[in-house]
């Protein structure tokens, strides 16, 4: 394993010396897709070759993304850098130009995706043997689609890549899932997301008919009429609300997590849910300032309901994996609640919470996967006493349980503190309800940890009780390092995020106080 990591780092360094820095984004977008095509050409029974190739491609991609981050310099006047475009036409009648670029927001989403992909490959190292070629190729294809969605500067290309990310996830649940309802869970994921996206495409076409373009760089300067904003805003919001997910369109998420493999849950919680909040922050909050102020109280009400409801529902779960899934719904509700305070502080805190959740939640799903590989059950009543024979696992679960409940010196603490400060500046009653959810988060995190780690071990569940092996340990090490780094030195993220978010939301701040509020303001 160490030889493979060292070889990939050396190959990544060689690629960096031969490729110009300004073309890094192009190679990052294409490399996972190239790796997926090569995998499909390999023999179907070469299981070890499939795993090694997928891990090598994901590690090289991570090295390229790290180099892209090292060369990125935030600019207050020109947030997007390394903008690349691909043009295609047909007899002068149809002209399509796809634009991709990075700013601070998309850069951190790319880094999160690239960091989680090798972990998804490693945690599937011994479990995915019957469909290893298809499974690993789908992981790389999903990575390429996510890179494209996070960097797309054209609304139609974003829509296509946003929908394309569904197909690999659908097949990953179907191929890698272990539960009897995995096909139903995969169809729930696709149907919920497709129904929400049906409203997004007509709205994008309406924007194209008025502005003559679907380029985000042009649409952000378009003067939309207030009445038209109120219609267009709903089309985008419905699609992103399903992906977040917000109450009441959240029912697909616990089902998908329970039936998916560990790798599927890691990517679903770590990255795919962030597509919804990324879309809200990138498009809704940047394009429709009047509609944001008009519908903002309604979204905050829905977020508060989802925050309290998901926290209480998490407390009564008896399945460890479903407990972590419902906690994700609660944390993402906190993100949307802070986003629609429409303040710079709230948006920066919400984005940082997205990154913190993208570290803690995949780590907890890795813990669930490690337990399931040994005991073949996720029911909490059959788990217990892990500290007696699994001390290393117990330490990992303890650290990430603290991160999930937002203890100081973890990134979740600072992220939730920034979110709560923005909520307090907006509305005191909303802060009171959010604080109740914070207390509930501590309750269900410690309750689950105590049920799994303490007490008497259950010999009928743990027939071969063993601590983390070397491969599982190295899955946790990067997440531990990122947690410590972001918890102690959050300025590495916050400084760059503030530059991009402040640039894009000046207009929203200027019109927030003058736009009328909806009836939902009375509920706050």
Coordinates of C-alpha atoms in Angstrom, one line a residue:
X1 CA 0.0 0.0 0.0
X2 CA 2.8 2.4 0.9
X3 CA 4.5 1.6 -2.4
X4 CA 1.3 2.4 -4.3
X5 CA 0.9 5.7 -2.5
X6 CA 4.5 6.7 -3.0
X7 CA 4.4 5.8 -6.7
X8 CA 1.2 7.8 -7.3
X9 CA 2.7 10.8 -5.5
X10 CA 5.8 10.5 -7.7
X11 CA 3.7 10.2 -10.8
X12 CA 1.6 13.2 -9.8
X13 CA 4.8 15.3 -9.3
X14 CA 6.1 14.3 -12.7
X15 CA 2.8 15.2 -14.3
X16 CA 2.9 18.6 -12.5
X17 CA 6.4 19.3 -13.9
X18 CA 5.3 18.5 -17.5
X19 CA 1.8 20.1 -17.5
X20 CA 1.4 23.9 -17.2
X21 CA -0.4 25.1 -14.1
X22 CA -3.0 27.0 -16.0
X23 CA -4.3 23.7 -17.6
X24 CA -4.6 21.8 -14.3
X25 CA -8.4 22.2 -14.2
X26 CA -8.7 20.6 -17.7
X27 CA -6.7 17.6 -16.6
X28 CA -8.7 17.3 -13.3
X29 CA -12.0 17.2 -15.2
X30 CA -10.8 14.6 -17.7
X31 CA -8.5 12.2 -15.7
X32 CA -11.2 10.3 -13.7
X33 CA -13.2 9.9 -16.9
X34 CA -10.1 8.5 -18.7
X35 CA -9.6 6.1 -15.7
X36 CA -13.1 4.9 -15.9
X37 CA -12.8 4.1 -19.7
X38 CA -9.5 2.3 -19.1
X39 CA -11.2 0.2 -16.4
X40 CA -13.9 -0.8 -18.7
X41 CA -11.3 -2.2 -21.1
X42 CA -9.7 -4.4 -18.5
X43 CA -10.5 -8.1 -18.0
X44 CA -13.5 -8.7 -15.9
X45 CA -11.8 -11.1 -13.5
X46 CA -8.8 -9.0 -12.7
X47 CA -10.2 -7.8 -9.4
X48 CA -6.9 -6.7 -7.9
X49 CA -6.0 -4.7 -11.0
X50 CA -9.3 -2.9 -10.9
X51 CA -8.8 -1.8 -7.3
X52 CA -5.2 -0.7 -7.8
X53 CA -6.0 1.2 -10.9
X54 CA -9.0 3.1 -9.4
X55 CA -6.9 3.9 -6.3
X56 CA -4.0 5.2 -8.4
X57 CA -6.2 7.4 -10.5
X58 CA -8.0 8.8 -7.5
X59 CA -4.6 9.5 -5.7
X60 CA -3.2 11.2 -8.8
X61 CA -6.3 13.3 -9.1
X62 CA -6.0 14.3 -5.4
X63 CA -2.4 15.4 -6.1
X64 CA -3.5 17.5 -9.0
X65 CA -6.3 19.1 -7.0
X66 CA -3.9 19.9 -4.2
X67 CA -1.6 21.5 -6.7
X68 CA -4.5 23.5 -8.0
X69 CA -5.3 24.7 -4.5
X70 CA -1.6 25.6 -3.9
X71 CA -1.6 27.7 -7.1
X72 CA -4.9 29.4 -6.4
X73 CA -4.7 33.0 -5.2
X74 CA -8.1 34.5 -4.2
X75 CA -8.9 37.8 -5.9
X76 CA -11.5 40.3 -4.7
X77 CA -12.1 41.7 -8.2
X78 CA -12.0 38.5 -10.3
X79 CA -13.1 35.5 -8.3
X80 CA -13.2 33.0 -11.1
X81 CA -9.8 31.7 -12.3
X82 CA -8.6 29.2 -14.9
X83 CA -11.8 29.6 -16.9
X84 CA -11.8 27.1 -19.8
X85 CA -14.4 26.7 -22.5
X86 CA -15.4 24.1 -25.1
X87 CA -17.5 25.3 -28.1
X88 CA -19.6 23.2 -30.5
X89 CA -21.9 24.2 -33.3
X90 CA -24.1 22.9 -36.1
X91 CA -24.4 24.7 -39.4
X92 CA -24.4 28.1 -37.7
X93 CA -27.9 27.4 -36.2
X94 CA -26.9 25.9 -32.8
X95 CA -23.9 27.1 -30.8
X96 CA -23.1 25.6 -27.5
X97 CA -20.3 26.8 -25.3
X98 CA -19.4 25.0 -22.1
X99 CA -17.5 27.0 -19.6
X100 CA -15.7 25.7 -16.5
X101 CA -13.9 27.8 -13.9
X102 CA -13.1 27.8 -10.2
X103 CA -13.5 30.3 -7.4
X104 CA -12.9 29.7 -3.7
X105 CA -16.3 28.0 -3.2
X106 CA -15.9 25.5 -6.1
X107 CA -12.2 24.9 -5.2
X108 CA -13.0 23.6 -1.7
X109 CA -15.8 21.4 -3.1
X110 CA -13.4 19.9 -5.6
X111 CA -10.8 19.3 -2.8
X112 CA -13.5 17.6 -0.7
X113 CA -14.5 15.3 -3.5
X114 CA -10.9 14.4 -4.4
X115 CA -10.1 13.7 -0.8
X116 CA -13.0 11.3 -0.3
X117 CA -12.7 9.3 -3.5
X118 CA -9.5 7.3 -2.5
X119 CA -11.3 6.5 0.8
X120 CA -14.3 5.2 -1.1
X121 CA -12.0 3.0 -3.1
X122 CA -10.2 1.7 0.0
X123 CA -13.3 1.0 2.0
X124 CA -14.6 -1.2 -0.9
X125 CA -11.3 -3.1 -1.2
X126 CA -12.5 -6.4 0.1
X127 CA -16.3 -6.1 -0.1
X128 CA -16.8 -5.4 -3.8
X129 CA -15.4 -8.4 -5.6
X130 CA -18.2 -9.7 -7.8
X131 CA -18.7 -6.4 -9.8
X132 CA -15.3 -4.8 -9.1
X133 CA -14.8 -3.4 -12.6
X134 CA -18.2 -1.8 -12.8
X135 CA -18.1 -0.5 -9.3
X136 CA -14.7 1.1 -9.5
X137 CA -15.5 2.6 -13.0
X138 CA -18.7 4.1 -11.6
X139 CA -16.8 5.7 -8.7
X140 CA -14.4 7.4 -11.1
X141 CA -17.3 8.4 -13.4
X142 CA -19.1 9.9 -10.4
X143 CA -16.0 11.9 -9.5
X144 CA -15.7 13.3 -13.0
X145 CA -19.4 14.4 -13.0
X146 CA -19.0 16.0 -9.6
X147 CA -15.9 17.9 -10.7
X148 CA -17.8 19.2 -13.7
X149 CA -20.9 20.2 -11.7
X150 CA -18.9 22.1 -9.1
X151 CA -16.9 24.0 -11.8
X152 CA -19.7 24.6 -14.5
X153 CA -20.2 28.2 -15.3
X154 CA -23.0 27.5 -17.8
X155 CA -26.5 26.7 -16.3
X156 CA -27.3 24.1 -19.0
X157 CA -24.0 22.3 -18.5
X158 CA -24.5 22.4 -14.8
X159 CA -28.0 20.8 -15.2
X160 CA -26.6 18.0 -17.5
X161 CA -23.8 17.2 -15.1
X162 CA -26.1 17.5 -12.1
X163 CA -28.4 14.9 -13.6
X164 CA -25.5 12.7 -14.8
X165 CA -24.3 12.3 -11.2
X166 CA -27.5 10.4 -10.5
X167 CA -26.8 7.5 -12.8
X168 CA -23.5 6.4 -11.2
X169 CA -25.1 6.7 -7.7
X170 CA -28.1 4.8 -8.8
X171 CA -25.9 1.9 -10.1
X172 CA -23.6 2.1 -7.0
X173 CA -26.5 1.5 -4.7
X174 CA -27.8 -1.3 -6.9
X175 CA -24.5 -3.0 -7.3
X176 CA -22.9 -2.4 -3.9
X177 CA -25.9 -2.4 -1.7
X178 CA -26.4 -5.3 0.7
X179 CA -30.0 -4.8 1.9
X180 CA -33.1 -6.4 0.4
X181 CA -34.6 -3.0 -0.5
X182 CA -31.6 -1.6 -2.4
X183 CA -33.4 -1.4 -5.7
X184 CA -36.3 0.5 -4.1
X185 CA -33.8 2.9 -2.5
X186 CA -32.0 3.5 -5.8
X187 CA -35.3 4.3 -7.5
X188 CA -36.3 6.6 -4.7
X189 CA -33.1 8.6 -5.1
X190 CA -33.6 9.0 -8.9
X191 CA -37.3 9.7 -8.8
X192 CA -37.2 12.3 -6.0
X193 CA -34.3 14.1 -7.7
X194 CA -35.7 13.9 -11.2
X195 CA -39.1 15.3 -10.1
X196 CA -37.3 18.2 -8.5
X197 CA -35.2 18.8 -11.5
X198 CA -38.2 18.9 -13.9
X199 CA -38.9 22.4 -12.5
X200 CA -35.3 23.5 -13.0
X201 CA -34.9 23.0 -16.7
X202 CA -37.9 25.2 -17.9
X203 CA -36.6 28.0 -15.6
X204 CA -33.2 27.8 -17.2
X205 CA -34.8 27.9 -20.6
X206 CA -36.8 31.0 -19.6
X207 CA -33.6 32.7 -18.4
X208 CA -32.0 31.9 -21.8
X209 CA -35.0 33.3 -23.7
X210 CA -34.7 36.6 -21.9
X211 CA -30.9 37.0 -21.5
X212 CA -29.9 35.1 -24.7
X213 CA -27.3 33.1 -22.8
X214 CA -27.1 30.6 -19.9
X215 CA -23.6 31.7 -18.8
X216 CA -23.5 32.4 -15.1
X217 CA -21.0 35.2 -15.7
X218 CA -23.6 37.1 -17.8
X219 CA -26.8 36.1 -15.9
X220 CA -25.4 37.4 -12.6
X221 CA -25.5 40.9 -14.1
X222 CA -29.0 40.6 -15.6
X223 CA -31.8 42.8 -14.2
X224 CA -34.6 40.4 -13.6
X225 CA -38.1 41.8 -13.0
X226 CA -39.4 41.1 -9.5
X227 CA -42.4 39.1 -10.7
X228 CA -40.2 36.9 -12.9
X229 CA -37.7 36.4 -10.1
X230 CA -40.5 34.9 -7.9
X231 CA -41.2 32.3 -10.6
X232 CA -37.6 31.5 -11.6
X233 CA -36.5 31.2 -8.0
X234 CA -39.0 28.3 -7.3
X235 CA -37.8 26.3 -10.2
X236 CA -34.2 26.2 -9.0
X237 CA -35.1 25.9 -5.3
X238 CA -37.3 22.8 -5.7
X239 CA -34.5 21.0 -7.5
X240 CA -31.9 21.9 -4.9
X241 CA -34.2 21.4 -1.9
X242 CA -34.6 17.7 -2.9
X243 CA -30.9 17.2 -3.1
X244 CA -30.1 18.9 0.3
X245 CA -32.6 17.3 1.4
X246 CA -35.1 19.6 3.1
X247 CA -38.2 18.5 4.9
X248 CA -40.6 17.2 3.6
X249 CA -38.7 15.9 0.5
X250 CA -36.1 14.0 2.6
X251 CA -37.5 10.5 2.7
X252 CA -35.2 9.2 0.0
X253 CA -32.0 9.9 2.0
X254 CA -32.3 7.5 5.0
X255 CA -33.5 4.7 2.7
X256 CA -30.5 5.3 0.3
X257 CA -28.0 5.4 3.1
X258 CA -29.2 2.2 4.8
X259 CA -29.2 0.2 1.5
X260 CA -26.0 1.6 0.0
X261 CA -22.5 0.3 0.5
X262 CA -20.1 2.1 2.7
X263 CA -18.5 3.8 -0.3
X264 CA -21.9 4.9 -1.5
X265 CA -22.8 6.4 1.9
X266 CA -19.4 8.1 2.1
X267 CA -19.9 9.9 -1.2
X268 CA -23.6 10.5 -0.7
X269 CA -23.1 12.2 2.6
X270 CA -19.8 13.8 1.9
X271 CA -20.3 15.3 -1.5
X272 CA -23.6 14.6 -3.2
X273 CA -25.7 16.4 -0.6
X274 CA -23.4 19.4 -1.0
X275 CA -24.6 19.8 -4.6
X276 CA -28.0 21.1 -3.3
X277 CA -26.5 23.7 -0.9
X278 CA -23.9 24.6 -3.5
X279 CA -26.7 25.2 -6.1
X280 CA -28.6 27.4 -3.6
X281 CA -25.5 29.4 -2.8
X282 CA -24.2 29.7 -6.4
X283 CA -27.4 30.3 -8.3
X284 CA -30.4 31.2 -6.1
X285 CA -28.6 33.5 -3.8
X286 CA -26.6 35.1 -6.5
X287 CA -29.2 35.6 -9.3
X288 CA -32.5 36.5 -7.5
X289 CA -31.9 39.0 -4.8
X290 CA -35.5 40.2 -4.6
X291 CA -36.9 36.6 -4.5
X292 CA -34.4 35.6 -1.8
X293 CA -35.6 38.4 0.5
X294 CA -39.3 37.6 -0.4
X295 CA -39.0 33.8 0.2
X296 CA -36.2 33.8 2.8
X297 CA -38.5 33.7 5.9
X298 CA -40.4 30.7 4.4
X299 CA -37.1 28.8 3.8
X300 CA -36.0 29.6 7.3
X301 CA -39.2 28.2 8.7
X302 CA -38.8 25.0 6.7
X303 CA -35.2 24.7 7.9
X304 CA -36.2 25.2 11.5
X305 CA -38.9 22.5 11.2
X306 CA -36.4 20.2 9.5
X307 CA -33.7 20.9 12.1
X308 CA -35.9 20.0 15.1
X309 CA -37.8 17.2 13.4
X310 CA -34.6 15.5 12.1
X311 CA -32.9 15.8 15.5
X312 CA -35.8 14.3 17.4
X313 CA -36.1 11.5 14.7
X314 CA -32.4 10.8 15.1
X315 CA -32.9 10.2 18.8
X316 CA -35.4 7.4 18.3
X317 CA -33.4 5.4 15.7
X318 CA -32.5 1.8 16.4
X319 CA -30.4 1.4 13.3
X320 CA -26.9 2.9 13.6
X321 CA -26.6 3.8 9.9
X322 CA -30.0 5.4 9.8
X323 CA -29.1 7.4 12.9
X324 CA -26.1 8.9 11.1
X325 CA -28.3 9.5 8.0
X326 CA -30.9 11.5 9.9
X327 CA -28.2 13.5 11.6
X328 CA -27.1 14.5 8.1
X329 CA -30.6 15.9 7.5
X330 CA -30.3 17.9 10.7
X331 CA -26.9 19.4 9.8
X332 CA -27.9 20.3 6.3
X333 CA -31.0 22.0 7.7
X334 CA -28.7 24.2 9.8
X335 CA -26.8 25.0 6.5
X336 CA -29.9 26.2 4.7
X337 CA -31.1 28.1 7.8
X338 CA -27.8 30.1 7.9
X339 CA -27.7 30.6 4.1
X340 CA -31.1 32.3 4.0
X341 CA -30.1 34.8 6.7
X342 CA -28.5 36.3 3.6
X343 CA -25.6 37.7 5.5
X344 CA -21.9 37.2 4.6
X345 CA -21.3 35.7 8.0
X346 CA -24.2 33.2 7.5
X347 CA -23.0 32.2 4.1
X348 CA -19.4 31.7 5.1
X349 CA -20.5 29.7 8.2
X350 CA -22.8 27.6 6.1
X351 CA -20.1 26.8 3.6
X352 CA -17.6 25.9 6.3
X353 CA -20.3 23.7 7.9
X354 CA -20.7 21.9 4.6
X355 CA -17.0 21.1 4.6
X356 CA -17.0 20.1 8.3
X357 CA -20.0 17.8 7.7
X358 CA -18.3 16.4 4.6
X359 CA -15.5 15.2 6.9
X360 CA -17.4 14.0 10.0
X361 CA -20.3 12.2 8.3
X362 CA -18.2 10.1 6.0
X363 CA -16.0 9.1 8.9
X364 CA -19.1 8.0 10.9
X365 CA -20.3 5.9 7.9
X366 CA -16.8 4.4 7.8
X367 CA -17.2 3.4 11.4
X368 CA -20.6 1.9 10.7
X369 CA -19.1 0.0 7.7
X370 CA -16.3 -1.4 9.9
X371 CA -18.8 -2.6 12.5
X372 CA -21.1 -4.1 9.8
X373 CA -18.2 -6.1 8.2
X374 CA -17.6 -7.8 11.6
X375 CA -21.0 -8.2 13.1
X376 CA -23.2 -8.1 10.0
X377 CA -25.8 -6.0 11.8
X378 CA -26.4 -2.3 12.2
X379 CA -29.0 -2.6 15.0
X380 CA -27.9 -0.8 18.1
X381 CA -29.4 -3.4 20.4
X382 CA -26.9 -6.0 19.1
X383 CA -23.9 -3.7 19.3
X384 CA -22.0 -2.9 22.5
X385 CA -18.8 -3.4 24.3
X386 CA -16.6 -2.4 21.4
X387 CA -14.0 -0.8 23.7
X388 CA -13.0 -4.2 25.1
X389 CA -11.6 -5.6 21.9
X390 CA -11.6 -2.6 19.5
X391 CA -9.8 0.3 21.3
X392 CA -8.5 1.9 18.1
X393 CA -12.0 1.9 16.6
X394 CA -13.5 3.3 19.8
X395 CA -11.0 6.2 19.6
X396 CA -12.0 7.0 16.0
X397 CA -15.7 6.8 16.8
X398 CA -15.2 9.1 19.8
X399 CA -13.3 11.7 17.9
X400 CA -15.9 11.9 15.1
X401 CA -18.8 11.8 17.5
X402 CA -17.3 14.9 19.1
X403 CA -17.0 16.5 15.7
X404 CA -20.6 15.6 14.9
X405 CA -21.8 17.3 18.1
X406 CA -19.6 20.4 17.4
X407 CA -17.2 20.2 20.2
X408 CA -14.5 23.0 20.4
X409 CA -11.3 22.4 18.4
X410 CA -13.3 20.7 15.7
X411 CA -14.4 22.4 12.5
X412 CA -18.0 21.8 13.2
X413 CA -17.8 24.0 16.3
X414 CA -16.6 27.1 14.5
X415 CA -18.9 26.5 11.6
X416 CA -22.0 26.1 13.8
X417 CA -20.9 29.1 15.9
X418 CA -20.8 31.3 12.8
X419 CA -24.2 30.0 11.7
X420 CA -25.7 30.7 15.1
X421 CA -24.2 34.2 15.2
X422 CA -25.8 35.0 11.8
X423 CA -29.1 33.5 12.9
X424 CA -29.0 35.6 16.1
X425 CA -28.5 38.8 14.1
X426 CA -31.4 37.9 12.0
X427 CA -34.0 36.6 14.5
X428 CA -33.8 35.7 18.2
X429 CA -36.6 33.1 18.2
X430 CA -34.9 31.2 15.4
X431 CA -31.7 31.1 17.4
X432 CA -33.6 29.6 20.4
X433 CA -34.9 26.8 18.3
X434 CA -31.5 26.2 16.6
X435 CA -29.9 26.0 20.1
X436 CA -32.4 23.2 21.0
X437 CA -31.2 21.3 18.0
X438 CA -27.6 21.8 19.1
X439 CA -28.4 20.2 22.4
X440 CA -30.2 17.3 20.7
X441 CA -27.2 16.8 18.5
X442 CA -25.0 16.3 21.6
X443 CA -27.6 13.9 23.0
X444 CA -27.9 11.5 20.0
X445 CA -24.2 11.6 19.3
X446 CA -23.2 10.6 22.8
X447 CA -26.1 8.1 23.1
X448 CA -25.1 6.3 20.0
X449 CA -21.4 6.3 21.0
X450 CA -22.3 4.9 24.5
X451 CA -24.5 2.1 23.0
X452 CA -21.7 1.0 20.6
X453 CA -18.6 1.3 22.7
X454 CA -19.6 0.8 26.3
X455 CA -21.5 -2.0 28.0
X456 CA -21.0 -5.7 27.8
X457 CA -19.9 -7.2 24.4
X458 CA -22.5 -9.3 22.5
X459 CA -20.7 -12.5 21.6
X460 CA -23.6 -13.6 19.3
X461 CA -23.1 -10.5 17.2
X462 CA -19.3 -10.3 17.3
X463 CA -18.2 -13.7 16.3
X464 CA -14.8 -12.5 15.1
X465 CA -14.2 -9.3 17.1
X466 CA -11.1 -7.5 15.9
X467 CA -9.8 -4.0 15.9
X468 CA -9.2 -1.9 12.8
X469 CA -6.8 -3.4 10.3
X470 CA -4.2 -1.5 8.4
X471 CA -6.3 -0.6 5.4
X472 CA -9.2 0.7 7.6
X473 CA -6.8 2.6 9.8
X474 CA -5.4 4.5 6.8
X475 CA -9.0 5.3 5.8
X476 CA -9.4 7.2 9.0
X477 CA -6.0 9.0 9.2
X478 CA -6.7 11.6 6.4
X479 CA -10.0 12.4 8.0
X480 CA -8.4 12.8 11.4
X481 CA -5.7 15.1 10.0
X482 CA -8.3 17.3 8.1
X483 CA -10.4 17.5 11.3
X484 CA -7.4 18.7 13.4
X485 CA -6.2 21.1 10.7
X486 CA -9.5 22.7 10.1
X487 CA -10.3 22.8 13.8
X488 CA -7.0 24.5 14.8
X489 CA -6.4 26.6 11.6
X490 CA -9.8 27.4 10.0
X491 CA -8.5 30.6 8.4
X492 CA -7.1 28.5 5.6
X493 CA -10.7 28.1 4.4
X494 CA -12.5 31.1 5.9
X495 CA -10.2 33.7 4.3
X496 CA -10.6 32.4 0.8
X497 CA -14.3 31.8 1.2
X498 CA -15.0 35.3 2.4
X499 CA -13.4 36.8 -0.7
X500 CA -15.6 34.9 -3.1
X501 CA -18.9 35.1 -1.1
X502 CA -18.6 38.8 -0.4
X503 CA -18.0 39.5 -4.2
X504 CA -21.1 37.6 -5.4
X505 CA -23.6 38.7 -2.8
X506 CA -23.2 42.5 -2.6
X507 CA -26.4 43.0 -4.5
X508 CA -28.4 40.7 -2.2
X509 CA -27.3 42.6 0.9
X510 CA -28.3 45.9 -0.7
X511 CA -31.9 44.8 -1.5
X512 CA -32.6 42.6 1.5
X513 CA -34.2 45.3 3.7
X514 CA -36.3 46.8 1.0
X515 CA -38.0 43.7 -0.4
X516 CA -41.3 42.6 1.1
X517 CA -41.5 39.6 3.4
X518 CA -43.8 36.7 3.1
X519 CA -46.5 35.5 5.5
X520 CA -43.9 33.1 6.9
X521 CA -42.2 35.9 8.8
X522 CA -45.1 35.8 11.3
X523 CA -44.0 32.2 12.2
X524 CA -40.6 33.5 13.4

